[in-house]
């Protein structure tokens, strides 16, 4: 219902473009975290499939959030929701869009909309995943563009699952083992990719149980993020290991099946945060 309204709005907007020289795109509501970070999106350029996300911390404290979103096509689900950065994070590391940060999160700076956006490790039911960490001071507004909202020549629309608070737990050294083909080469076959397996220092975060689950990281099904407990600078290391022992292993086969299903219908319509897209077009 809401999505078809969005579609109508955009069509209206397009016809306005034809008759009037100017059209102001309407901001669509995405979601609000418990801490009060409100997220909206709007088109920047439909022909390029480029949107802009706006994060607005209306709360009274610094807050770190993740964005869990997918995409719809003609009002129907197309890309199942996943947490922003779960797809293509290794490519982002090498094209300068993202970087793992060590230590307590600090509020984003404006230049980070263009490069070096913080990514970090999120512990979900005893397993780590890589996510964009959006940290905002009270009253702060942060904007970033995201490309890729095009599928077979038509626009697809962000579908917001939720905006969730995450909590800094510590920093450590992680070994990342990722799928080079799906997570890097597919994004850009011309750019170099990080080694399949690499060590990196990163902050790690927790999230309230039940807000996200492993399904929300399906593009990252073939990846592993292991904390190096010998090198980890944290008091949580040994405790976490014990916690993890009781938790069922992530069903990576199931995640890979979702990934495969999406790929066969969607091909590479995984939405991507591609600042180069903007430069090339
Ligand atoms: C951010 O939220 C505040 C409080 O609701 C509001 O007054 C302000 O206009 C918002 N800013 C933007 C850019 O959306
Ligand atoms: C995982 O999260 C999705 C929402 O993104 C939800 O539809 C699904 O039911 C959840 N699965 C489990 C096992 O909780």
PDB file of C-alpha atoms and ligand atoms in Angstrom:
ATOM      1  CA  UNK A   1       0.000   0.000   0.000  1.00  0.00           C
ATOM      2  CA  UNK A   2       2.619   2.437   1.170  1.00  0.00           C
ATOM      3  CA  UNK A   3       4.972   1.348  -1.592  1.00  0.00           C
ATOM      4  CA  UNK A   4       2.464   1.815  -4.366  1.00  0.00           C
ATOM      5  CA  UNK A   5       1.884   5.287  -2.958  1.00  0.00           C
ATOM      6  CA  UNK A   6       5.606   5.858  -3.231  1.00  0.00           C
ATOM      7  CA  UNK A   7       5.487   4.692  -6.808  1.00  0.00           C
ATOM      8  CA  UNK A   8       2.611   7.040  -7.640  1.00  0.00           C
ATOM      9  CA  UNK A   9       4.463   9.883  -5.963  1.00  0.00           C
ATOM     10  CA  UNK A  10       7.500   9.253  -8.100  1.00  0.00           C
ATOM     11  CA  UNK A  11       5.469   9.019 -11.293  1.00  0.00           C
ATOM     12  CA  UNK A  12       3.808  12.281 -10.400  1.00  0.00           C
ATOM     13  CA  UNK A  13       7.168  13.720  -9.740  1.00  0.00           C
ATOM     14  CA  UNK A  14       8.428  12.578 -13.124  1.00  0.00           C
ATOM     15  CA  UNK A  15       5.533  14.124 -14.962  1.00  0.00           C
ATOM     16  CA  UNK A  16       6.244  17.325 -13.108  1.00  0.00           C
ATOM     17  CA  UNK A  17       9.784  17.164 -14.403  1.00  0.00           C
ATOM     18  CA  UNK A  18       8.440  17.066 -17.912  1.00  0.00           C
ATOM     19  CA  UNK A  19       6.139  20.029 -17.490  1.00  0.00           C
ATOM     20  CA  UNK A  20       8.125  22.070 -15.041  1.00  0.00           C
ATOM     21  CA  UNK A  21      11.849  22.466 -14.995  1.00  0.00           C
ATOM     22  CA  UNK A  22      12.119  21.573 -11.347  1.00  0.00           C
ATOM     23  CA  UNK A  23      10.836  18.822  -9.119  1.00  0.00           C
ATOM     24  CA  UNK A  24      11.453  18.490  -5.437  1.00  0.00           C
ATOM     25  CA  UNK A  25      11.557  14.875  -4.362  1.00  0.00           C
ATOM     26  CA  UNK A  26       9.619  13.942  -1.295  1.00  0.00           C
ATOM     27  CA  UNK A  27      11.386  12.328   1.632  1.00  0.00           C
ATOM     28  CA  UNK A  28      10.018   8.928   2.562  1.00  0.00           C
ATOM     29  CA  UNK A  29      10.031   7.713   6.129  1.00  0.00           C
ATOM     30  CA  UNK A  30      12.193   4.668   6.755  1.00  0.00           C
ATOM     31  CA  UNK A  31      12.320   3.962  10.485  1.00  0.00           C
ATOM     32  CA  UNK A  32      13.276   5.111  13.975  1.00  0.00           C
ATOM     33  CA  UNK A  33      15.580   3.413  16.470  1.00  0.00           C
ATOM     34  CA  UNK A  34      14.588   3.100  20.127  1.00  0.00           C
ATOM     35  CA  UNK A  35      17.173   5.811  20.876  1.00  0.00           C
ATOM     36  CA  UNK A  36      15.455   8.238  18.480  1.00  0.00           C
ATOM     37  CA  UNK A  37      17.532   8.097  15.291  1.00  0.00           C
ATOM     38  CA  UNK A  38      15.035   8.791  12.500  1.00  0.00           C
ATOM     39  CA  UNK A  39      15.885   7.650   8.967  1.00  0.00           C
ATOM     40  CA  UNK A  40      14.346   8.924   5.735  1.00  0.00           C
ATOM     41  CA  UNK A  41      15.288   8.396   2.098  1.00  0.00           C
ATOM     42  CA  UNK A  42      14.677  10.312  -1.111  1.00  0.00           C
ATOM     43  CA  UNK A  43      15.679  10.110  -4.749  1.00  0.00           C
ATOM     44  CA  UNK A  44      18.723  12.038  -5.830  1.00  0.00           C
ATOM     45  CA  UNK A  45      18.664  10.797  -9.408  1.00  0.00           C
ATOM     46  CA  UNK A  46      16.272   8.109 -10.548  1.00  0.00           C
ATOM     47  CA  UNK A  47      17.951   7.498 -13.895  1.00  0.00           C
ATOM     48  CA  UNK A  48      21.137   6.630 -12.001  1.00  0.00           C
ATOM     49  CA  UNK A  49      19.214   4.693  -9.333  1.00  0.00           C
ATOM     50  CA  UNK A  50      20.712   7.003  -6.750  1.00  0.00           C
ATOM     51  CA  UNK A  51      19.052   7.741  -3.416  1.00  0.00           C
ATOM     52  CA  UNK A  52      20.062   9.640  -0.311  1.00  0.00           C
ATOM     53  CA  UNK A  53      19.606   8.414   3.240  1.00  0.00           C
ATOM     54  CA  UNK A  54      19.134  10.954   6.024  1.00  0.00           C
ATOM     55  CA  UNK A  55      19.859   9.967   9.623  1.00  0.00           C
ATOM     56  CA  UNK A  56      18.595  12.406  12.257  1.00  0.00           C
ATOM     57  CA  UNK A  57      19.377  11.804  15.918  1.00  0.00           C
ATOM     58  CA  UNK A  58      16.341  13.243  17.694  1.00  0.00           C
ATOM     59  CA  UNK A  59      17.384  11.570  20.970  1.00  0.00           C
ATOM     60  CA  UNK A  60      19.356  13.072  23.841  1.00  0.00           C
ATOM     61  CA  UNK A  61      22.475  10.864  23.658  1.00  0.00           C
ATOM     62  CA  UNK A  62      25.061   9.726  21.135  1.00  0.00           C
ATOM     63  CA  UNK A  63      23.594   6.734  19.339  1.00  0.00           C
ATOM     64  CA  UNK A  64      25.002   4.068  17.009  1.00  0.00           C
ATOM     65  CA  UNK A  65      22.553   2.403  14.648  1.00  0.00           C
ATOM     66  CA  UNK A  66      22.425  -0.078  11.801  1.00  0.00           C
ATOM     67  CA  UNK A  67      20.100   0.098   8.825  1.00  0.00           C
ATOM     68  CA  UNK A  68      18.280  -3.077   7.803  1.00  0.00           C
ATOM     69  CA  UNK A  69      16.689  -2.640   4.407  1.00  0.00           C
ATOM     70  CA  UNK A  70      15.825  -4.390   1.202  1.00  0.00           C
ATOM     71  CA  UNK A  71      14.150  -3.307  -2.001  1.00  0.00           C
ATOM     72  CA  UNK A  72      10.845  -3.685  -3.790  1.00  0.00           C
ATOM     73  CA  UNK A  73      10.037  -3.680  -7.482  1.00  0.00           C
ATOM     74  CA  UNK A  74       6.593  -2.620  -8.665  1.00  0.00           C
ATOM     75  CA  UNK A  75       5.422  -2.799  -5.062  1.00  0.00           C
ATOM     76  CA  UNK A  76       6.519  -6.434  -4.599  1.00  0.00           C
ATOM     77  CA  UNK A  77       9.517  -7.589  -2.543  1.00  0.00           C
ATOM     78  CA  UNK A  78      12.609  -8.038  -4.692  1.00  0.00           C
ATOM     79  CA  UNK A  79      15.667  -7.903  -2.445  1.00  0.00           C
ATOM     80  CA  UNK A  80      15.065  -9.438   1.020  1.00  0.00           C
ATOM     81  CA  UNK A  81      16.130  -7.099   3.833  1.00  0.00           C
ATOM     82  CA  UNK A  82      19.741  -7.180   4.868  1.00  0.00           C
ATOM     83  CA  UNK A  83      21.854  -4.966   7.062  1.00  0.00           C
ATOM     84  CA  UNK A  84      23.662  -2.236   5.146  1.00  0.00           C
ATOM     85  CA  UNK A  85      27.290  -3.309   4.396  1.00  0.00           C
ATOM     86  CA  UNK A  86      26.601  -7.066   4.601  1.00  0.00           C
ATOM     87  CA  UNK A  87      26.966  -6.989   0.811  1.00  0.00           C
ATOM     88  CA  UNK A  88      30.208  -5.814  -0.772  1.00  0.00           C
ATOM     89  CA  UNK A  89      32.025  -4.659   2.372  1.00  0.00           C
ATOM     90  CA  UNK A  90      35.380  -6.011   1.042  1.00  0.00           C
ATOM     91  CA  UNK A  91      34.916  -3.985  -2.156  1.00  0.00           C
ATOM     92  CA  UNK A  92      34.111  -0.902  -0.087  1.00  0.00           C
ATOM     93  CA  UNK A  93      37.288  -1.426   1.928  1.00  0.00           C
ATOM     94  CA  UNK A  94      39.364  -1.180  -1.221  1.00  0.00           C
ATOM     95  CA  UNK A  95      37.479   1.554  -3.045  1.00  0.00           C
ATOM     96  CA  UNK A  96      37.733   3.793  -0.004  1.00  0.00           C
ATOM     97  CA  UNK A  97      34.096   3.873   1.027  1.00  0.00           C
ATOM     98  CA  UNK A  98      34.447   1.962   4.272  1.00  0.00           C
ATOM     99  CA  UNK A  99      36.950   1.215   6.959  1.00  0.00           C
ATOM    100  CA  UNK A 100      36.947  -0.851  10.146  1.00  0.00           C
ATOM    101  CA  UNK A 101      37.434   1.388  13.158  1.00  0.00           C
ATOM    102  CA  UNK A 102      39.089   0.383  16.387  1.00  0.00           C
ATOM    103  CA  UNK A 103      37.878   1.850  19.674  1.00  0.00           C
ATOM    104  CA  UNK A 104      34.731   3.561  20.866  1.00  0.00           C
ATOM    105  CA  UNK A 105      32.546   4.950  18.102  1.00  0.00           C
ATOM    106  CA  UNK A 106      32.589   8.711  17.583  1.00  0.00           C
ATOM    107  CA  UNK A 107      29.930  10.750  15.762  1.00  0.00           C
ATOM    108  CA  UNK A 108      30.224  10.681  11.986  1.00  0.00           C
ATOM    109  CA  UNK A 109      31.779  13.589  10.223  1.00  0.00           C
ATOM    110  CA  UNK A 110      30.349  14.991   7.056  1.00  0.00           C
ATOM    111  CA  UNK A 111      33.223  13.903   4.829  1.00  0.00           C
ATOM    112  CA  UNK A 112      32.424  10.340   5.778  1.00  0.00           C
ATOM    113  CA  UNK A 113      29.445  10.422   3.467  1.00  0.00           C
ATOM    114  CA  UNK A 114      32.019  10.248   0.681  1.00  0.00           C
ATOM    115  CA  UNK A 115      34.614   7.895   2.073  1.00  0.00           C
ATOM    116  CA  UNK A 116      35.785   5.935   5.083  1.00  0.00           C
ATOM    117  CA  UNK A 117      32.390   5.261   6.537  1.00  0.00           C
ATOM    118  CA  UNK A 118      32.877   3.177   9.689  1.00  0.00           C
ATOM    119  CA  UNK A 119      32.148  -0.524   9.505  1.00  0.00           C
ATOM    120  CA  UNK A 120      32.325  -2.761  12.547  1.00  0.00           C
ATOM    121  CA  UNK A 121      31.543  -6.239  13.810  1.00  0.00           C
ATOM    122  CA  UNK A 122      28.082  -6.958  15.124  1.00  0.00           C
ATOM    123  CA  UNK A 123      27.502  -9.929  17.401  1.00  0.00           C
ATOM    124  CA  UNK A 124      24.190 -11.558  16.519  1.00  0.00           C
ATOM    125  CA  UNK A 125      23.409 -14.654  18.576  1.00  0.00           C
ATOM    126  CA  UNK A 126      27.086 -15.473  19.019  1.00  0.00           C
ATOM    127  CA  UNK A 127      28.177 -14.821  15.437  1.00  0.00           C
ATOM    128  CA  UNK A 128      29.858 -11.726  14.052  1.00  0.00           C
ATOM    129  CA  UNK A 129      28.841  -9.918  10.878  1.00  0.00           C
ATOM    130  CA  UNK A 130      30.119  -6.723   9.266  1.00  0.00           C
ATOM    131  CA  UNK A 131      27.794  -3.691   9.348  1.00  0.00           C
ATOM    132  CA  UNK A 132      27.918   0.039   8.717  1.00  0.00           C
ATOM    133  CA  UNK A 133      27.949   1.790  12.090  1.00  0.00           C
ATOM    134  CA  UNK A 134      26.095   5.107  11.952  1.00  0.00           C
ATOM    135  CA  UNK A 135      26.985   7.080  15.086  1.00  0.00           C
ATOM    136  CA  UNK A 136      25.289  10.427  15.625  1.00  0.00           C
ATOM    137  CA  UNK A 137      25.477  13.026  18.383  1.00  0.00           C
ATOM    138  CA  UNK A 138      22.173  14.397  19.691  1.00  0.00           C
ATOM    139  CA  UNK A 139      20.661  16.712  17.068  1.00  0.00           C
ATOM    140  CA  UNK A 140      23.090  15.542  14.404  1.00  0.00           C
ATOM    141  CA  UNK A 141      21.916  14.922  10.850  1.00  0.00           C
ATOM    142  CA  UNK A 142      23.961  12.705   8.550  1.00  0.00           C
ATOM    143  CA  UNK A 143      23.337  12.141   4.856  1.00  0.00           C
ATOM    144  CA  UNK A 144      24.748   9.527   2.537  1.00  0.00           C
ATOM    145  CA  UNK A 145      24.011   8.490  -0.991  1.00  0.00           C
ATOM    146  CA  UNK A 146      23.461   4.950  -2.170  1.00  0.00           C
ATOM    147  CA  UNK A 147      23.405   3.743  -5.751  1.00  0.00           C
ATOM    148  CA  UNK A 148      22.041   0.616  -7.368  1.00  0.00           C
ATOM    149  CA  UNK A 149      18.273   1.192  -7.153  1.00  0.00           C
ATOM    150  CA  UNK A 150      17.780   0.034 -10.699  1.00  0.00           C
ATOM    151  CA  UNK A 151      16.667  -3.342 -11.954  1.00  0.00           C
ATOM    152  CA  UNK A 152      16.187  -4.146 -15.644  1.00  0.00           C
ATOM    153  CA  UNK A 153      16.066  -0.460 -16.475  1.00  0.00           C
ATOM    154  CA  UNK A 154      13.423   0.435 -13.866  1.00  0.00           C
ATOM    155  CA  UNK A 155      13.742   1.848 -10.407  1.00  0.00           C
ATOM    156  CA  UNK A 156      13.494  -0.359  -7.369  1.00  0.00           C
ATOM    157  CA  UNK A 157      12.578   1.187  -4.023  1.00  0.00           C
ATOM    158  CA  UNK A 158      14.146   0.889  -0.592  1.00  0.00           C
ATOM    159  CA  UNK A 159      12.087  -1.217   1.750  1.00  0.00           C
ATOM    160  CA  UNK A 160      12.924  -0.431   5.360  1.00  0.00           C
ATOM    161  CA  UNK A 161      12.833  -3.349   7.764  1.00  0.00           C
ATOM    162  CA  UNK A 162      14.206  -1.464  10.792  1.00  0.00           C
ATOM    163  CA  UNK A 163      16.727   0.978  12.207  1.00  0.00           C
ATOM    164  CA  UNK A 164      18.325  -0.592  15.284  1.00  0.00           C
ATOM    165  CA  UNK A 165      20.528   0.633  18.100  1.00  0.00           C
ATOM    166  CA  UNK A 166      23.768  -1.199  18.670  1.00  0.00           C
ATOM    167  CA  UNK A 167      26.064  -1.005  21.684  1.00  0.00           C
ATOM    168  CA  UNK A 168      29.843  -0.792  21.668  1.00  0.00           C
ATOM    169  CA  UNK A 169      31.325  -3.749  23.559  1.00  0.00           C
ATOM    170  CA  UNK A 170      35.024  -3.504  22.864  1.00  0.00           C
ATOM    171  CA  UNK A 171      37.657  -3.736  20.181  1.00  0.00           C
ATOM    172  CA  UNK A 172      39.718  -6.647  19.009  1.00  0.00           C
ATOM    173  CA  UNK A 173      41.457  -8.339  16.158  1.00  0.00           C
ATOM    174  CA  UNK A 174      39.298 -10.329  13.756  1.00  0.00           C
ATOM    175  CA  UNK A 175      40.102 -12.756  11.007  1.00  0.00           C
ATOM    176  CA  UNK A 176      37.821 -12.164   8.043  1.00  0.00           C
ATOM    177  CA  UNK A 177      37.427 -14.925   5.476  1.00  0.00           C
ATOM    178  CA  UNK A 178      35.122 -13.847   2.670  1.00  0.00           C
ATOM    179  CA  UNK A 179      33.796 -14.872  -0.716  1.00  0.00           C
ATOM    180  CA  UNK A 180      35.887 -12.873  -3.187  1.00  0.00           C
ATOM    181  CA  UNK A 181      33.615 -13.534  -6.157  1.00  0.00           C
ATOM    182  CA  UNK A 182      30.261 -12.554  -4.705  1.00  0.00           C
ATOM    183  CA  UNK A 183      31.430  -9.894  -2.260  1.00  0.00           C
ATOM    184  CA  UNK A 184      34.047  -8.088  -4.294  1.00  0.00           C
ATOM    185  CA  UNK A 185      34.486  -9.080  -7.955  1.00  0.00           C
ATOM    186  CA  UNK A 186      30.750  -8.981  -8.590  1.00  0.00           C
ATOM    187  CA  UNK A 187      30.713  -5.394  -7.359  1.00  0.00           C
ATOM    188  CA  UNK A 188      33.544  -4.329  -9.613  1.00  0.00           C
ATOM    189  CA  UNK A 189      35.630  -6.798 -11.576  1.00  0.00           C
ATOM    190  CA  UNK A 190      38.225  -4.149 -12.407  1.00  0.00           C
ATOM    191  CA  UNK A 191      39.211  -3.048  -8.927  1.00  0.00           C
ATOM    192  CA  UNK A 192      41.600  -5.032  -6.721  1.00  0.00           C
ATOM    193  CA  UNK A 193      40.073  -6.992  -3.833  1.00  0.00           C
ATOM    194  CA  UNK A 194      41.402  -7.597  -0.318  1.00  0.00           C
ATOM    195  CA  UNK A 195      43.005 -11.021   0.210  1.00  0.00           C
ATOM    196  CA  UNK A 196      40.393 -13.736   0.724  1.00  0.00           C
ATOM    197  CA  UNK A 197      41.498 -14.010   4.347  1.00  0.00           C
ATOM    198  CA  UNK A 198      42.762 -11.022   6.301  1.00  0.00           C
ATOM    199  CA  UNK A 199      43.182  -9.819   9.883  1.00  0.00           C
ATOM    200  CA  UNK A 200      41.805  -6.492  10.933  1.00  0.00           C
ATOM    201  CA  UNK A 201      41.348  -4.515  14.132  1.00  0.00           C
ATOM    202  CA  UNK A 202      37.727  -3.583  14.686  1.00  0.00           C
ATOM    203  CA  UNK A 203      35.243  -2.419  17.248  1.00  0.00           C
ATOM    204  CA  UNK A 204      32.531  -4.919  18.009  1.00  0.00           C
ATOM    205  CA  UNK A 205      28.972  -4.280  19.023  1.00  0.00           C
ATOM    206  CA  UNK A 206      25.980  -6.032  20.515  1.00  0.00           C
ATOM    207  CA  UNK A 207      22.315  -5.686  19.628  1.00  0.00           C
ATOM    208  CA  UNK A 208      19.155  -6.408  21.557  1.00  0.00           C
ATOM    209  CA  UNK A 209      18.092  -9.989  20.954  1.00  0.00           C
ATOM    210  CA  UNK A 210      15.448 -10.531  18.304  1.00  0.00           C
ATOM    211  CA  UNK A 211      15.882  -7.294  16.328  1.00  0.00           C
ATOM    212  CA  UNK A 212      17.936  -8.974  13.621  1.00  0.00           C
ATOM    213  CA  UNK A 213      18.870 -12.574  12.909  1.00  0.00           C
ATOM    214  CA  UNK A 214      21.327 -14.309  10.597  1.00  0.00           C
ATOM    215  CA  UNK A 215      18.827 -14.113   7.732  1.00  0.00           C
ATOM    216  CA  UNK A 216      19.415 -10.364   7.667  1.00  0.00           C
ATOM    217  CA  UNK A 217      23.015 -10.962   6.573  1.00  0.00           C
ATOM    218  CA  UNK A 218      22.299 -13.266   3.628  1.00  0.00           C
ATOM    219  CA  UNK A 219      24.707 -11.565   1.175  1.00  0.00           C
ATOM    220  CA  UNK A 220      27.462 -12.435   3.643  1.00  0.00           C
ATOM    221  CA  UNK A 221      26.502 -16.121   3.888  1.00  0.00           C
ATOM    222  CA  UNK A 222      29.893 -17.280   2.615  1.00  0.00           C
ATOM    223  CA  UNK A 223      31.885 -15.078   4.991  1.00  0.00           C
ATOM    224  CA  UNK A 224      33.362 -15.731   8.409  1.00  0.00           C
ATOM    225  CA  UNK A 225      34.385 -13.219  11.062  1.00  0.00           C
ATOM    226  CA  UNK A 226      36.314 -14.773  13.921  1.00  0.00           C
ATOM    227  CA  UNK A 227      37.624 -12.829  16.867  1.00  0.00           C
ATOM    228  CA  UNK A 228      41.235 -13.606  17.567  1.00  0.00           C
ATOM    229  CA  UNK A 229      40.900 -14.263  21.291  1.00  0.00           C
ATOM    230  CA  UNK A 230      44.650 -14.210  21.901  1.00  0.00           C
ATOM    231  CA  UNK A 231      44.978 -10.730  20.460  1.00  0.00           C
ATOM    232  CA  UNK A 232      41.601  -9.326  21.499  1.00  0.00           C
ATOM    233  CA  UNK A 233      41.789  -6.346  23.777  1.00  0.00           C
ATOM    234  CA  UNK A 234      38.662  -7.026  25.722  1.00  0.00           C
ATOM    235  CA  UNK A 235      37.262  -8.458  28.903  1.00  0.00           C
ATOM    236  CA  UNK A 236      34.534 -10.182  26.956  1.00  0.00           C
ATOM    237  CA  UNK A 237      36.639 -12.626  25.025  1.00  0.00           C
ATOM    238  CA  UNK A 238      36.501 -15.677  27.218  1.00  0.00           C
ATOM    239  CA  UNK A 239      32.940 -15.029  28.311  1.00  0.00           C
ATOM    240  CA  UNK A 240      31.800 -14.757  24.738  1.00  0.00           C
ATOM    241  CA  UNK A 241      33.463 -17.998  23.836  1.00  0.00           C
ATOM    242  CA  UNK A 242      31.518 -19.771  26.572  1.00  0.00           C
ATOM    243  CA  UNK A 243      28.270 -18.066  25.488  1.00  0.00           C
ATOM    244  CA  UNK A 244      28.847 -19.129  21.926  1.00  0.00           C
ATOM    245  CA  UNK A 245      29.231 -22.767  22.847  1.00  0.00           C
ATOM    246  CA  UNK A 246      25.498 -23.112  23.470  1.00  0.00           C
ATOM    247  CA  UNK A 247      24.345 -21.339  20.373  1.00  0.00           C
ATOM    248  CA  UNK A 248      23.434 -23.276  17.288  1.00  0.00           C
ATOM    249  CA  UNK A 249      25.758 -22.614  14.386  1.00  0.00           C
ATOM    250  CA  UNK A 250      24.506 -20.248  11.725  1.00  0.00           C
ATOM    251  CA  UNK A 251      22.908 -22.241   8.989  1.00  0.00           C
ATOM    252  CA  UNK A 252      25.120 -20.927   6.224  1.00  0.00           C
ATOM    253  CA  UNK A 253      23.611 -23.342   3.754  1.00  0.00           C
ATOM    254  CA  UNK A 254      20.229 -21.789   4.344  1.00  0.00           C
ATOM    255  CA  UNK A 255      21.669 -18.290   3.913  1.00  0.00           C
ATOM    256  CA  UNK A 256      23.481 -19.358   0.767  1.00  0.00           C
ATOM    257  CA  UNK A 257      20.196 -20.775  -0.540  1.00  0.00           C
ATOM    258  CA  UNK A 258      18.487 -17.403   0.002  1.00  0.00           C
ATOM    259  CA  UNK A 259      21.385 -15.710  -1.709  1.00  0.00           C
ATOM    260  CA  UNK A 260      21.137 -18.100  -4.668  1.00  0.00           C
ATOM    261  CA  UNK A 261      17.377 -17.665  -4.914  1.00  0.00           C
ATOM    262  CA  UNK A 262      17.714 -13.897  -4.965  1.00  0.00           C
ATOM    263  CA  UNK A 263      20.470 -14.068  -7.526  1.00  0.00           C
ATOM    264  CA  UNK A 264      18.572 -16.270  -9.931  1.00  0.00           C
ATOM    265  CA  UNK A 265      15.599 -13.906  -9.947  1.00  0.00           C
ATOM    266  CA  UNK A 266      17.408 -10.656  -9.438  1.00  0.00           C
ATOM    267  CA  UNK A 267      20.845 -11.279 -10.858  1.00  0.00           C
ATOM    268  CA  UNK A 268      22.937  -8.485  -9.429  1.00  0.00           C
ATOM    269  CA  UNK A 269      20.193  -6.245  -8.118  1.00  0.00           C
ATOM    270  CA  UNK A 270      21.768  -6.357  -4.682  1.00  0.00           C
ATOM    271  CA  UNK A 271      21.625  -2.711  -3.801  1.00  0.00           C
ATOM    272  CA  UNK A 272      25.017  -1.205  -3.438  1.00  0.00           C
ATOM    273  CA  UNK A 273      26.549   1.841  -1.973  1.00  0.00           C
ATOM    274  CA  UNK A 274      28.505   2.873  -4.969  1.00  0.00           C
ATOM    275  CA  UNK A 275      29.997   6.293  -5.027  1.00  0.00           C
ATOM    276  CA  UNK A 276      31.871   5.433  -8.207  1.00  0.00           C
ATOM    277  CA  UNK A 277      28.578   4.893  -9.932  1.00  0.00           C
ATOM    278  CA  UNK A 278      28.000   8.571  -9.470  1.00  0.00           C
ATOM    279  CA  UNK A 279      31.376   9.486 -10.847  1.00  0.00           C
ATOM    280  CA  UNK A 280      31.112   7.301 -13.940  1.00  0.00           C
ATOM    281  CA  UNK A 281      27.594   8.385 -14.909  1.00  0.00           C
TER     282      UNK A 281
HETATM  283  C1  LIG B   1      15.688  16.415  12.682  1.00  0.00           C
HETATM  284  O1  LIG B   1      14.752  16.208  13.710  1.00  0.00           O
HETATM  285  C2  LIG B   1      14.372  17.405  14.358  1.00  0.00           C
HETATM  286  C3  LIG B   1      13.499  16.994  15.537  1.00  0.00           C
HETATM  287  O2  LIG B   1      12.381  16.301  15.112  1.00  0.00           O
HETATM  288  C4  LIG B   1      13.677  18.310  13.381  1.00  0.00           C
HETATM  289  O3  LIG B   1      13.315  19.517  14.009  1.00  0.00           O
HETATM  290  C5  LIG B   1      14.616  18.599  12.221  1.00  0.00           C
HETATM  291  O4  LIG B   1      13.945  19.369  11.239  1.00  0.00           O
HETATM  292  C6  LIG B   1      15.099  17.313  11.601  1.00  0.00           C
HETATM  293  N1  LIG B   1      16.096  17.613  10.591  1.00  0.00           N
HETATM  294  C7  LIG B   1      16.067  17.107   9.371  1.00  0.00           C
HETATM  295  C8  LIG B   1      17.129  17.580   8.437  1.00  0.00           C
HETATM  296  O5  LIG B   1      15.257  16.277   9.029  1.00  0.00           O
HETATM  297  C1  LIG B   2      14.555 -13.015  10.916  1.00  0.00           C
HETATM  298  O1  LIG B   2      14.210 -11.674  10.600  1.00  0.00           O
HETATM  299  C2  LIG B   2      13.242 -11.546   9.570  1.00  0.00           C
HETATM  300  C3  LIG B   2      12.995 -10.073   9.368  1.00  0.00           C
HETATM  301  O2  LIG B   2      14.050  -9.447   8.747  1.00  0.00           O
HETATM  302  C4  LIG B   2      11.956 -12.242   9.934  1.00  0.00           C
HETATM  303  O3  LIG B   2      11.057 -12.168   8.868  1.00  0.00           O
HETATM  304  C5  LIG B   2      12.235 -13.694  10.278  1.00  0.00           C
HETATM  305  O4  LIG B   2      11.051 -14.276  10.750  1.00  0.00           O
HETATM  306  C6  LIG B   2      13.316 -13.786  11.346  1.00  0.00           C
HETATM  307  N1  LIG B   2      13.654 -15.186  11.548  1.00  0.00           N
HETATM  308  C7  LIG B   2      13.744 -15.720  12.749  1.00  0.00           C
HETATM  309  C8  LIG B   2      14.143 -17.140  12.794  1.00  0.00           C
HETATM  310  O5  LIG B   2      13.529 -15.076  13.766  1.00  0.00           O
END
